Amino acid sequence: MSIDVLVVDDEELARDLCVEIISGMGYTAVTSESGAGALEILENGHIDIVISDVRMPGMDGIELLKTIKHKYPQTDVVMMTGYGTIPASFEAIKLGAYDYITKPFAVEDFKHMLQRLVQKQELTVENRLLREQLKTRQGFAGLVGTSASMQKVFRFISMAAPKRQPVLILGESGTGKELVARAIHAQSPWQDKPFVPVDCGALTPTLIESELFGHVRGAFTGAHQARQGLLASAQGGTVFLDEIAEMPIELQTKLLRALQEHQVRPIGGNAWTRLEARIIAATNQDIESAVERGSVRKDLYFRLNVLSIKMPPLRERKSDIPALVHDFIDCHGGDEVHVTGISYDSMTRVMTYNWPGNVRELENCIQRALVLGSGPLIQVKDLPSPVLYQMMKGKGQEEILTLRDMERQAIMHALDATGGDRAQAAKMLGIGKTTIYRKLKECGLVNYLALRKTA
């Protein structure tokens, strides 16, 4: 990605040093010795990043920042300041500056700051492309993903949709099994027929038979009128039996008979109704183990397992997370929500978390951030505690956070606990006041502190 950086400083030596570093990193650098000259450059060409001194004759850096944020909101601004103007830098952060760097600065500090900012720029471009892809995405009932595992799911949906054979969908809770079932129905020749979901784990054993097969009037106590069962009500559409492994074993026998004979009979009735609905079943259990235990009938398993697909957990398709995040922002945002995207640091946290609750947990996380966030981007402080502080655990292993990440989390936790009071946070962490100032910059938490103060 090509990055154009504008350096604004009335001191020639400072401009030359910045240009040397920026050019050495492979980016394009242009300079101006005044705020007015910088605005001319911005008006005549595209600039991604502006690095400006605070104190300059004529238009100072704060006024330049205000103008850039008003006229060129997509351009990121970093302020350069001497030790005597640090308060002005905090004001600049509140006005929308990305960060500040203190002169004289270490070359490595400058490079680190610029690298983080370039990563943010790249993420912004990626976010825009993802939104464009989401706007043009067709079908698949809300399923989102470009990973190899999701492409396999999409191919399965396309293959299974035109067929009448039963489908078995396996996968952990929250992976989107019902979305797959709805996508199969939506792309089938019977999409105009009903889609009837049944949660086998939520119905009591005394009611589930009546729910599935129906009953005639007087069939049992409380049956004051006849009721059509869900299997018959699908009328040639699709019945989705979620958590099929939770179905009582005696009812599995009746379901198997209905599938084999393609007909159902209501409780207490004599008349048979032809079963024309397609059956899609799902479970989050290891169904083969359930068959071995005897909690799922083997013949029912074979009847349902004609076509099967296993939904991948989110931790195995993390490349899909950015698209999912923006899809959820678009779906759950509205006129009353002022959040339109997610910050680089927040996306980093989201990408490194292991999501034991899968896509459902991610969706809940984004919904929460939309409620708590003040916009325009979801910030780290808007994310739930598990995403911020938990170590990631994979199957049979535990991934340890880096020391820098642990240090960063500890500082954020202390700032949250003390209401943003740096002195109290330093005391809680057992470090000096000057140390916490340095750590805030090293860990890229200057923005977090400013936003914490204004929240």
GROMACS .gro file of C-alpha atoms in nm:
model
  455
    1MET     CA    1   0.000   0.000   0.000
    2SER     CA    2   0.138   0.341  -0.100
    3ILE     CA    3   0.147   0.590   0.191
    4ASP     CA    4   0.199   0.966   0.146
    5VAL     CA    5   0.315   1.156   0.456
    6LEU     CA    6   0.320   1.534   0.496
    7VAL     CA    7   0.567   1.676   0.752
    8VAL     CA    8   0.484   2.026   0.878
    9ASP     CA    9   0.749   2.208   1.087
   10ASP     CA   10   0.913   2.550   1.071
   11GLU     CA   11   1.247   2.395   1.167
   12GLU     CA   12   1.437   2.263   0.863
   13LEU     CA   13   1.645   2.012   1.063
   14ALA     CA   14   1.332   1.854   1.212
   15ARG     CA   15   1.170   1.829   0.867
   16ASP     CA   16   1.482   1.671   0.716
   17LEU     CA   17   1.510   1.412   0.994
   18CYS     CA   18   1.144   1.311   0.955
   19VAL     CA   19   1.181   1.283   0.577
   20GLU     CA   20   1.492   1.066   0.613
   21ILE     CA   21   1.309   0.824   0.849
   22ILE     CA   22   0.990   0.815   0.642
   23SER     CA   23   1.173   0.761   0.314
   24GLY     CA   24   1.390   0.492   0.473
   25MET     CA   25   1.074   0.304   0.567
   26GLY     CA   26   0.961   0.304   0.203
   27TYR     CA   27   0.694   0.577   0.223
   28THR     CA   28   0.666   0.904   0.031
   29ALA     CA   29   0.735   1.224   0.227
   30VAL     CA   30   0.656   1.586   0.139
   31THR     CA   31   0.717   1.888   0.361
   32SER     CA   32   0.584   2.229   0.449
   33GLU     CA   33   0.724   2.494   0.685
   34SER     CA   34   0.382   2.637   0.770
   35GLY     CA   35   0.020   2.542   0.833
   36ALA     CA   36  -0.099   2.748   0.538
   37GLY     CA   37   0.145   2.571   0.307
   38ALA     CA   38   0.030   2.235   0.441
   39LEU     CA   39  -0.332   2.314   0.354
   40GLU     CA   40  -0.227   2.399  -0.002
   41ILE     CA   41  -0.059   2.061  -0.037
   42LEU     CA   42  -0.364   1.885   0.106
   43GLU     CA   43  -0.591   2.069  -0.136
   44ASN     CA   44  -0.384   1.977  -0.440
   45GLY     CA   45  -0.310   1.610  -0.368
   46HIS     CA   46  -0.388   1.306  -0.158
   47ILE     CA   47  -0.215   1.285   0.180
   48ASP     CA   48  -0.264   0.988   0.413
   49ILE     CA   49  -0.078   1.112   0.720
   50VAL     CA   50   0.017   1.458   0.849
   51ILE     CA   51   0.293   1.493   1.109
   52SER     CA   52   0.285   1.848   1.240
   53ASP     CA   53   0.468   2.052   1.501
   54VAL     CA   54   0.245   2.222   1.760
   55ARG     CA   55   0.423   2.555   1.777
   56MET     CA   56   0.461   2.732   1.443
   57PRO     CA   57   0.435   3.097   1.338
   58GLY     CA   58   0.103   3.194   1.183
   59MET     CA   59  -0.132   2.894   1.193
   60ASP     CA   60  -0.020   2.668   1.477
   61GLY     CA   61  -0.052   2.289   1.483
   62ILE     CA   62  -0.381   2.286   1.676
   63GLU     CA   63  -0.553   2.513   1.424
   64LEU     CA   64  -0.411   2.304   1.140
   65LEU     CA   65  -0.546   1.990   1.308
   66LYS     CA   66  -0.895   2.139   1.341
   67THR     CA   67  -0.898   2.234   0.972
   68ILE     CA   68  -0.773   1.893   0.859
   69LYS     CA   69  -1.031   1.706   1.070
   70HIS     CA   70  -1.304   1.927   0.923
   71LYS     CA   71  -1.200   1.920   0.556
   72TYR     CA   72  -1.004   1.592   0.532
   73PRO     CA   73  -1.145   1.362   0.803
   74GLN     CA   74  -0.982   1.051   0.652
   75THR     CA   75  -0.632   1.199   0.698
   76ASP     CA   76  -0.460   1.099   1.022
   77VAL     CA   77  -0.266   1.361   1.217
   78VAL     CA   78   0.026   1.314   1.458
   79MET     CA   79   0.146   1.610   1.665
   80MET     CA   80   0.513   1.679   1.745
   81THR     CA   81   0.568   1.867   2.065
   82GLY     CA   82   0.836   1.986   2.304
   83TYR     CA   83   0.814   1.901   2.671
   84GLY     CA   84   0.661   2.241   2.745
   85THR     CA   85   0.363   2.183   2.518
   86ILE     CA   86   0.255   1.833   2.627
   87PRO     CA   87  -0.085   1.968   2.753
   88ALA     CA   88  -0.150   2.097   2.401
   89SER     CA   89  -0.088   1.745   2.273
   90PHE     CA   90  -0.355   1.604   2.502
   91GLU     CA   91  -0.590   1.870   2.368
   92ALA     CA   92  -0.495   1.759   2.017
   93ILE     CA   93  -0.584   1.398   2.102
   94LYS     CA   94  -0.929   1.513   2.213
   95LEU     CA   95  -0.967   1.704   1.886
   96GLY     CA   96  -0.897   1.391   1.683
   97ALA     CA   97  -0.519   1.357   1.652
   98TYR     CA   98  -0.405   0.996   1.630
   99ASP     CA   99  -0.106   1.038   1.863
  100TYR     CA  100   0.175   1.273   1.963
  101ILE     CA  101   0.552   1.235   1.978
  102THR     CA  102   0.783   1.442   2.196
  103LYS     CA  103   1.083   1.625   2.050
  104PRO     CA  104   1.363   1.539   2.053
  105PHE     CA  105   1.242   1.190   1.972
  106ALA     CA  106   1.422   0.859   1.935
  107VAL     CA  107   1.427   0.730   1.578
  108GLU     CA  108   1.286   0.391   1.688
  109ASP     CA  109   0.995   0.561   1.869
  110PHE     CA  110   0.914   0.756   1.553
  111LYS     CA  111   0.929   0.440   1.341
  112HIS     CA  112   0.711   0.247   1.582
  113MET     CA  113   0.451   0.525   1.584
  114LEU     CA  114   0.449   0.546   1.205
  115GLN     CA  115   0.424   0.168   1.165
  116ARG     CA  116   0.117   0.158   1.391
  117LEU     CA  117  -0.040   0.442   1.198
  118VAL     CA  118   0.028   0.276   0.862
  119GLN     CA  119  -0.132  -0.043   0.995
  120LYS     CA  120  -0.436   0.164   1.089
  121GLN     CA  121  -0.445   0.312   0.738
  122GLU     CA  122  -0.426  -0.036   0.585
  123LEU     CA  123  -0.705  -0.152   0.812
  124THR     CA  124  -0.918   0.144   0.705
  125VAL     CA  125  -0.876   0.048   0.341
  126GLU     CA  126  -0.948  -0.315   0.421
  127ASN     CA  127  -1.260  -0.211   0.612
  128ARG     CA  128  -1.387  -0.016   0.313
  129LEU     CA  129  -1.327  -0.310   0.080
  130LEU     CA  130  -1.502  -0.544   0.323
  131ARG     CA  131  -1.804  -0.315   0.335
  132GLU     CA  132  -1.816  -0.309  -0.044
  133GLN     CA  133  -1.799  -0.689  -0.050
  134LEU     CA  134  -2.075  -0.715   0.209
  135LYS     CA  135  -2.300  -0.483   0.009
  136THR     CA  136  -2.263  -0.700  -0.300
  137ARG     CA  137  -2.275  -1.035  -0.116
  138GLN     CA  138  -2.567  -1.247  -0.233
  139GLY     CA  139  -2.754  -1.531  -0.068
  140PHE     CA  140  -2.636  -1.774   0.199
  141ALA     CA  141  -2.888  -1.635   0.451
  142GLY     CA  142  -2.649  -1.401   0.633
  143LEU     CA  143  -2.347  -1.633   0.640
  144VAL     CA  144  -2.024  -1.435   0.603
  145GLY     CA  145  -1.677  -1.561   0.521
  146THR     CA  146  -1.409  -1.591   0.257
  147SER     CA  147  -1.192  -1.849   0.437
  148ALA     CA  148  -1.134  -2.189   0.280
  149SER     CA  149  -1.350  -2.359   0.544
  150MET     CA  150  -1.645  -2.126   0.474
  151GLN     CA  151  -1.606  -2.166   0.099
  152LYS     CA  152  -1.646  -2.540   0.164
  153VAL     CA  153  -1.968  -2.464   0.355
  154PHE     CA  154  -2.099  -2.249   0.070
  155ARG     CA  155  -2.025  -2.524  -0.183
  156PHE     CA  156  -2.207  -2.774   0.038
  157ILE     CA  157  -2.511  -2.545   0.058
  158SER     CA  158  -2.521  -2.512  -0.320
  159MET     CA  159  -2.490  -2.888  -0.361
  160ALA     CA  160  -2.748  -2.981  -0.096
  161ALA     CA  161  -3.010  -2.716  -0.169
  162PRO     CA  162  -3.178  -2.874  -0.477
  163LYS     CA  163  -3.196  -3.220  -0.320
  164ARG     CA  164  -3.465  -3.366  -0.092
  165GLN     CA  165  -3.236  -3.590   0.113
  166PRO     CA  166  -3.200  -3.522   0.488
  167VAL     CA  167  -2.908  -3.305   0.600
  168LEU     CA  168  -2.713  -3.328   0.925
  169ILE     CA  169  -2.525  -3.016   1.041
  170LEU     CA  170  -2.262  -3.060   1.312
  171GLY     CA  171  -2.069  -2.797   1.504
  172GLU     CA  172  -2.018  -2.614   1.831
  173SER     CA  173  -2.282  -2.380   1.970
  174GLY     CA  174  -2.279  -2.041   1.803
  175THR     CA  175  -2.118  -2.148   1.476
  176GLY     CA  176  -2.426  -2.075   1.264
  177LYS     CA  177  -2.588  -2.414   1.212
  178GLU     CA  178  -2.938  -2.268   1.177
  179LEU     CA  179  -2.809  -2.013   0.926
  180VAL     CA  180  -2.681  -2.302   0.713
  181ALA     CA  181  -3.020  -2.472   0.734
  182ARG     CA  182  -3.195  -2.149   0.633
  183ALA     CA  183  -2.949  -2.099   0.347
  184ILE     CA  184  -3.018  -2.450   0.214
  185HIS     CA  185  -3.391  -2.381   0.228
  186ALA     CA  186  -3.354  -2.034   0.072
  187GLN     CA  187  -3.165  -2.172  -0.228
  188SER     CA  188  -3.387  -2.476  -0.276
  189PRO     CA  189  -3.671  -2.508  -0.530
  190TRP     CA  190  -3.905  -2.507  -0.226
  191GLN     CA  191  -3.798  -2.170  -0.091
  192ASP     CA  192  -4.158  -2.041  -0.113
  193LYS     CA  193  -4.268  -2.313   0.129
  194PRO     CA  194  -4.244  -2.277   0.510
  195PHE     CA  195  -3.919  -2.309   0.705
  196VAL     CA  196  -4.013  -2.457   1.043
  197PRO     CA  197  -3.745  -2.454   1.319
  198VAL     CA  198  -3.785  -2.689   1.616
  199ASP     CA  199  -3.555  -2.668   1.921
  200CYS     CA  200  -3.558  -3.027   2.045
  201GLY     CA  201  -3.365  -2.932   2.357
  202ALA     CA  202  -3.612  -2.663   2.465
  203LEU     CA  203  -3.935  -2.868   2.449
  204THR     CA  204  -4.042  -3.086   2.740
  205PRO     CA  205  -4.073  -3.461   2.667
  206THR     CA  206  -4.450  -3.444   2.730
  207LEU     CA  207  -4.500  -3.171   2.470
  208ILE     CA  208  -4.248  -3.244   2.195
  209GLU     CA  209  -4.449  -3.535   2.049
  210SER     CA  210  -4.757  -3.317   2.020
  211GLU     CA  211  -4.547  -3.034   1.876
  212LEU     CA  212  -4.397  -3.257   1.608
  213PHE     CA  213  -4.689  -3.482   1.517
  214GLY     CA  214  -4.994  -3.287   1.634
  215HIS     CA  215  -5.297  -3.427   1.816
  216VAL     CA  216  -5.669  -3.466   1.776
  217ARG     CA  217  -5.923  -3.315   2.012
  218GLY     CA  218  -5.948  -3.511   2.337
  219ALA     CA  219  -5.627  -3.709   2.276
  220PHE     CA  220  -5.504  -3.621   2.626
  221THR     CA  221  -5.597  -3.397   2.917
  222GLY     CA  222  -5.597  -3.035   2.800
  223ALA     CA  223  -5.632  -3.120   2.428
  224HIS     CA  224  -5.948  -2.911   2.386
  225GLN     CA  225  -5.900  -2.878   2.011
  226ALA     CA  226  -5.709  -3.051   1.735
  227ARG     CA  227  -5.363  -2.922   1.645
  228GLN     CA  228  -5.154  -2.980   1.336
  229GLY     CA  229  -4.797  -3.092   1.408
  230LEU     CA  230  -4.489  -2.905   1.291
  231LEU     CA  231  -4.384  -3.185   1.054
  232ALA     CA  232  -4.713  -3.157   0.865
  233SER     CA  233  -4.727  -2.776   0.886
  234ALA     CA  234  -4.412  -2.743   0.675
  235GLN     CA  235  -4.626  -2.833   0.371
  236GLY     CA  236  -4.341  -2.946   0.150
  237GLY     CA  237  -4.093  -2.694   0.290
  238THR     CA  238  -3.817  -2.758   0.545
  239VAL     CA  239  -3.828  -2.874   0.908
  240PHE     CA  240  -3.513  -2.785   1.102
  241LEU     CA  241  -3.463  -3.010   1.406
  242ASP     CA  242  -3.207  -2.827   1.617
  243GLU     CA  243  -3.022  -3.019   1.890
  244ILE     CA  244  -3.156  -3.351   1.761
  245ALA     CA  245  -2.940  -3.539   2.015
  246GLU     CA  246  -3.156  -3.391   2.293
  247MET     CA  247  -3.471  -3.563   2.161
  248PRO     CA  248  -3.603  -3.838   2.393
  249ILE     CA  249  -3.512  -4.185   2.268
  250GLU     CA  250  -3.876  -4.304   2.247
  251LEU     CA  251  -3.963  -4.008   2.025
  252GLN     CA  252  -3.664  -4.080   1.802
  253THR     CA  253  -3.834  -4.410   1.716
  254LYS     CA  254  -4.149  -4.230   1.599
  255LEU     CA  255  -3.947  -3.977   1.402
  256LEU     CA  256  -3.753  -4.257   1.232
  257ARG     CA  257  -4.076  -4.427   1.132
  258ALA     CA  258  -4.211  -4.099   0.991
  259LEU     CA  259  -3.895  -4.050   0.785
  260GLN     CA  260  -3.898  -4.406   0.653
  261GLU     CA  261  -4.270  -4.414   0.568
  262HIS     CA  262  -4.297  -4.046   0.464
  263GLN     CA  263  -4.614  -4.000   0.666
  264VAL     CA  264  -4.719  -3.884   1.013
  265ARG     CA  265  -5.019  -3.947   1.235
  266PRO     CA  266  -5.136  -3.709   1.512
  267ILE     CA  267  -5.162  -3.832   1.869
  268GLY     CA  268  -5.499  -4.003   1.920
  269GLY     CA  269  -5.580  -3.998   1.549
  270ASN     CA  270  -5.624  -4.267   1.286
  271ALA     CA  271  -5.569  -4.068   0.967
  272TRP     CA  272  -5.219  -4.048   0.820
  273THR     CA  273  -5.080  -3.732   0.658
  274ARG     CA  274  -4.808  -3.753   0.395
  275LEU     CA  275  -4.478  -3.608   0.512
  276GLU     CA  276  -4.347  -3.397   0.225
  277ALA     CA  277  -4.112  -3.173   0.422
  278ARG     CA  278  -3.738  -3.196   0.392
  279ILE     CA  279  -3.565  -3.270   0.725
  280ILE     CA  280  -3.250  -3.084   0.832
  281ALA     CA  281  -3.110  -3.177   1.174
  282ALA     CA  282  -2.828  -3.024   1.378
  283THR     CA  283  -2.641  -3.093   1.700
  284ASN     CA  284  -2.347  -2.951   1.893
  285GLN     CA  285  -2.269  -3.292   2.043
  286ASP     CA  286  -2.028  -3.556   1.922
  287ILE     CA  287  -2.311  -3.753   1.765
  288GLU     CA  288  -2.109  -4.068   1.702
  289SER     CA  289  -2.028  -4.082   2.074
  290ALA     CA  290  -2.396  -4.023   2.147
  291VAL     CA  291  -2.482  -4.321   1.926
  292GLU     CA  292  -2.229  -4.536   2.114
  293ARG     CA  293  -2.381  -4.427   2.447
  294GLY     CA  294  -2.726  -4.512   2.323
  295SER     CA  295  -2.870  -4.162   2.359
  296VAL     CA  296  -2.916  -4.140   1.981
  297ARG     CA  297  -3.055  -4.429   1.779
  298LYS     CA  298  -2.802  -4.563   1.532
  299ASP     CA  299  -3.066  -4.615   1.259
  300LEU     CA  300  -3.194  -4.258   1.303
  301TYR     CA  301  -2.835  -4.131   1.275
  302PHE     CA  302  -2.787  -4.322   0.949
  303ARG     CA  303  -3.122  -4.189   0.819
  304LEU     CA  304  -3.028  -3.827   0.894
  305ASN     CA  305  -2.663  -3.851   0.791
  306VAL     CA  306  -2.724  -3.874   0.416
  307LEU     CA  307  -2.565  -3.532   0.358
  308SER     CA  308  -2.359  -3.380   0.639
  309ILE     CA  309  -2.139  -3.079   0.704
  310LYS     CA  310  -1.939  -2.970   1.008
  311MET     CA  311  -1.938  -2.598   1.080
  312PRO     CA  312  -1.588  -2.468   1.164
  313PRO     CA  313  -1.544  -2.286   1.497
  314LEU     CA  314  -1.454  -1.920   1.470
  315ARG     CA  315  -1.105  -1.977   1.614
  316GLU     CA  316  -1.027  -2.184   1.302
  317ARG     CA  317  -1.137  -1.916   1.056
  318LYS     CA  318  -1.012  -1.594   1.211
  319SER     CA  319  -0.955  -1.439   0.868
  320ASP     CA  320  -1.335  -1.402   0.850
  321ILE     CA  321  -1.355  -1.193   1.169
  322PRO     CA  322  -1.311  -0.846   1.006
  323ALA     CA  323  -1.595  -0.915   0.761
  324LEU     CA  324  -1.816  -1.049   1.041
  325VAL     CA  325  -1.744  -0.744   1.258
  326HIS     CA  326  -1.846  -0.502   0.986
  327ASP     CA  327  -2.150  -0.709   0.898
  328PHE     CA  328  -2.264  -0.690   1.261
  329ILE     CA  329  -2.197  -0.315   1.274
  330ASP     CA  330  -2.412  -0.269   0.965
  331CYS     CA  331  -2.685  -0.504   1.093
  332HIS     CA  332  -2.714  -0.369   1.447
  333GLY     CA  333  -2.622  -0.006   1.392
  334GLY     CA  334  -2.889   0.251   1.318
  335ASP     CA  335  -2.969   0.620   1.325
  336GLU     CA  336  -2.928   0.625   1.702
  337VAL     CA  337  -2.587   0.452   1.687
  338HIS     CA  338  -2.287   0.670   1.602
  339VAL     CA  339  -2.037   0.387   1.548
  340THR     CA  340  -1.937   0.318   1.189
  341GLY     CA  341  -1.622   0.108   1.226
  342ILE     CA  342  -1.361  -0.035   1.462
  343SER     CA  343  -1.019   0.093   1.565
  344TYR     CA  344  -0.697  -0.090   1.484
  345ASP     CA  345  -0.623  -0.171   1.850
  346SER     CA  346  -0.977  -0.302   1.901
  347MET     CA  347  -0.958  -0.521   1.592
  348THR     CA  348  -0.626  -0.657   1.717
  349ARG     CA  349  -0.793  -0.760   2.043
  350VAL     CA  350  -1.086  -0.915   1.858
  351MET     CA  351  -0.853  -1.108   1.627
  352THR     CA  352  -0.640  -1.251   1.910
  353TYR     CA  353  -0.931  -1.367   2.129
  354ASN     CA  354  -1.027  -1.734   2.090
  355TRP     CA  355  -1.410  -1.690   2.087
  356PRO     CA  356  -1.530  -2.000   2.276
  357GLY     CA  357  -1.888  -1.888   2.200
  358ASN     CA  358  -1.802  -1.859   1.830
  359VAL     CA  359  -1.987  -1.622   1.595
  360ARG     CA  360  -2.274  -1.574   1.841
  361GLU     CA  361  -2.032  -1.445   2.106
  362LEU     CA  362  -1.867  -1.212   1.853
  363GLU     CA  363  -2.208  -1.074   1.754
  364ASN     CA  364  -2.297  -1.010   2.118
  365CYS     CA  365  -1.960  -0.839   2.167
  366ILE     CA  366  -2.021  -0.601   1.876
  367GLN     CA  367  -2.378  -0.528   1.987
  368ARG     CA  368  -2.244  -0.436   2.333
  369ALA     CA  369  -1.975  -0.213   2.182
  370LEU     CA  370  -2.234  -0.034   1.969
  371VAL     CA  371  -2.436   0.047   2.280
  372LEU     CA  372  -2.138   0.162   2.490
  373GLY     CA  373  -1.932   0.330   2.218
  374SER     CA  374  -1.950   0.703   2.145
  375GLY     CA  375  -1.818   0.663   1.789
  376PRO     CA  376  -1.712   0.687   1.525
  377LEU     CA  377  -1.499   0.375   1.590
  378ILE     CA  378  -1.533   0.093   1.842
  379GLN     CA  379  -1.253   0.149   2.093
  380VAL     CA  380  -1.073  -0.100   2.320
  381LYS     CA  381  -1.263   0.032   2.622
  382ASP     CA  382  -1.592  -0.070   2.455
  383LEU     CA  383  -1.499  -0.440   2.441
  384PRO     CA  384  -1.610  -0.687   2.711
  385SER     CA  385  -1.364  -0.800   2.980
  386PRO     CA  386  -1.310  -1.156   2.846
  387VAL     CA  387  -1.183  -1.014   2.517
  388LEU     CA  388  -0.948  -0.778   2.699
  389TYR     CA  389  -0.805  -0.992   2.977
  390GLN     CA  390  -0.850  -1.364   2.915
  391MET     CA  391  -0.568  -1.578   2.782
  392MET     CA  392  -0.663  -1.763   2.468
  393LYS     CA  393  -0.724  -2.136   2.500
  394GLY     CA  394  -0.728  -2.363   2.200
  395LYS     CA  395  -0.818  -2.730   2.188
  396GLY     CA  396  -0.583  -2.904   2.427
  397GLN     CA  397  -0.349  -2.607   2.455
  398GLU     CA  398  -0.312  -2.264   2.607
  399GLU     CA  399  -0.158  -1.969   2.427
  400ILE     CA  400   0.032  -1.731   2.654
  401LEU     CA  401   0.009  -1.358   2.591
  402THR     CA  402   0.331  -1.166   2.525
  403LEU     CA  403   0.479  -0.962   2.809
  404ARG     CA  404   0.395  -0.643   2.618
  405ASP     CA  405   0.031  -0.748   2.583
  406MET     CA  406   0.010  -0.841   2.951
  407GLU     CA  407   0.166  -0.510   3.048
  408ARG     CA  408  -0.073  -0.323   2.821
  409GLN     CA  409  -0.375  -0.502   2.969
  410ALA     CA  410  -0.257  -0.436   3.326
  411ILE     CA  411  -0.223  -0.063   3.253
  412MET     CA  412  -0.568  -0.043   3.094
  413HIS     CA  413  -0.720  -0.234   3.385
  414ALA     CA  414  -0.556   0.006   3.634
  415LEU     CA  415  -0.676   0.313   3.441
  416ASP     CA  416  -1.030   0.174   3.429
  417ALA     CA  417  -1.021   0.094   3.801
  418THR     CA  418  -0.899   0.444   3.894
  419GLY     CA  419  -1.122   0.637   3.656
  420GLY     CA  420  -0.826   0.739   3.441
  421ASP     CA  421  -0.618   0.877   3.731
  422ARG     CA  422  -0.258   0.816   3.618
  423ALA     CA  423  -0.106   0.871   3.963
  424GLN     CA  424  -0.341   0.625   4.129
  425ALA     CA  425  -0.297   0.378   3.842
  426ALA     CA  426   0.082   0.398   3.883
  427LYS     CA  427   0.045   0.334   4.257
  428MET     CA  428  -0.179   0.035   4.191
  429LEU     CA  429   0.076  -0.106   3.944
  430GLY     CA  430   0.369  -0.043   4.178
  431ILE     CA  431   0.552   0.192   3.939
  432GLY     CA  432   0.650   0.558   3.947
  433LYS     CA  433   0.454   0.847   3.797
  434THR     CA  434   0.715   0.911   3.529
  435THR     CA  435   0.723   0.544   3.439
  436ILE     CA  436   0.351   0.528   3.366
  437TYR     CA  437   0.381   0.827   3.129
  438ARG     CA  438   0.651   0.640   2.939
  439LYS     CA  439   0.455   0.315   2.944
  440LEU     CA  440   0.146   0.488   2.805
  441LYS     CA  441   0.344   0.591   2.500
  442GLU     CA  442   0.531   0.261   2.462
  443CYS     CA  443   0.208   0.062   2.472
  444GLY     CA  444   0.021   0.299   2.241
  445LEU     CA  445  -0.230   0.392   2.514
  446VAL     CA  446  -0.224   0.769   2.483
  447ASN     CA  447  -0.542   0.759   2.277
  448TYR     CA  448  -0.702   0.521   2.528
  449LEU     CA  449  -0.629   0.761   2.813
  450ALA     CA  450  -0.771   1.062   2.628
  451LEU     CA  451  -1.082   0.872   2.528
  452ARG     CA  452  -1.113   0.735   2.883
  453LYS     CA  453  -1.119   1.092   3.014
  454THR     CA  454  -1.390   1.206   2.773
  455ALA     CA  455  -1.608   0.895   2.801
   0.00000   0.00000   0.00000
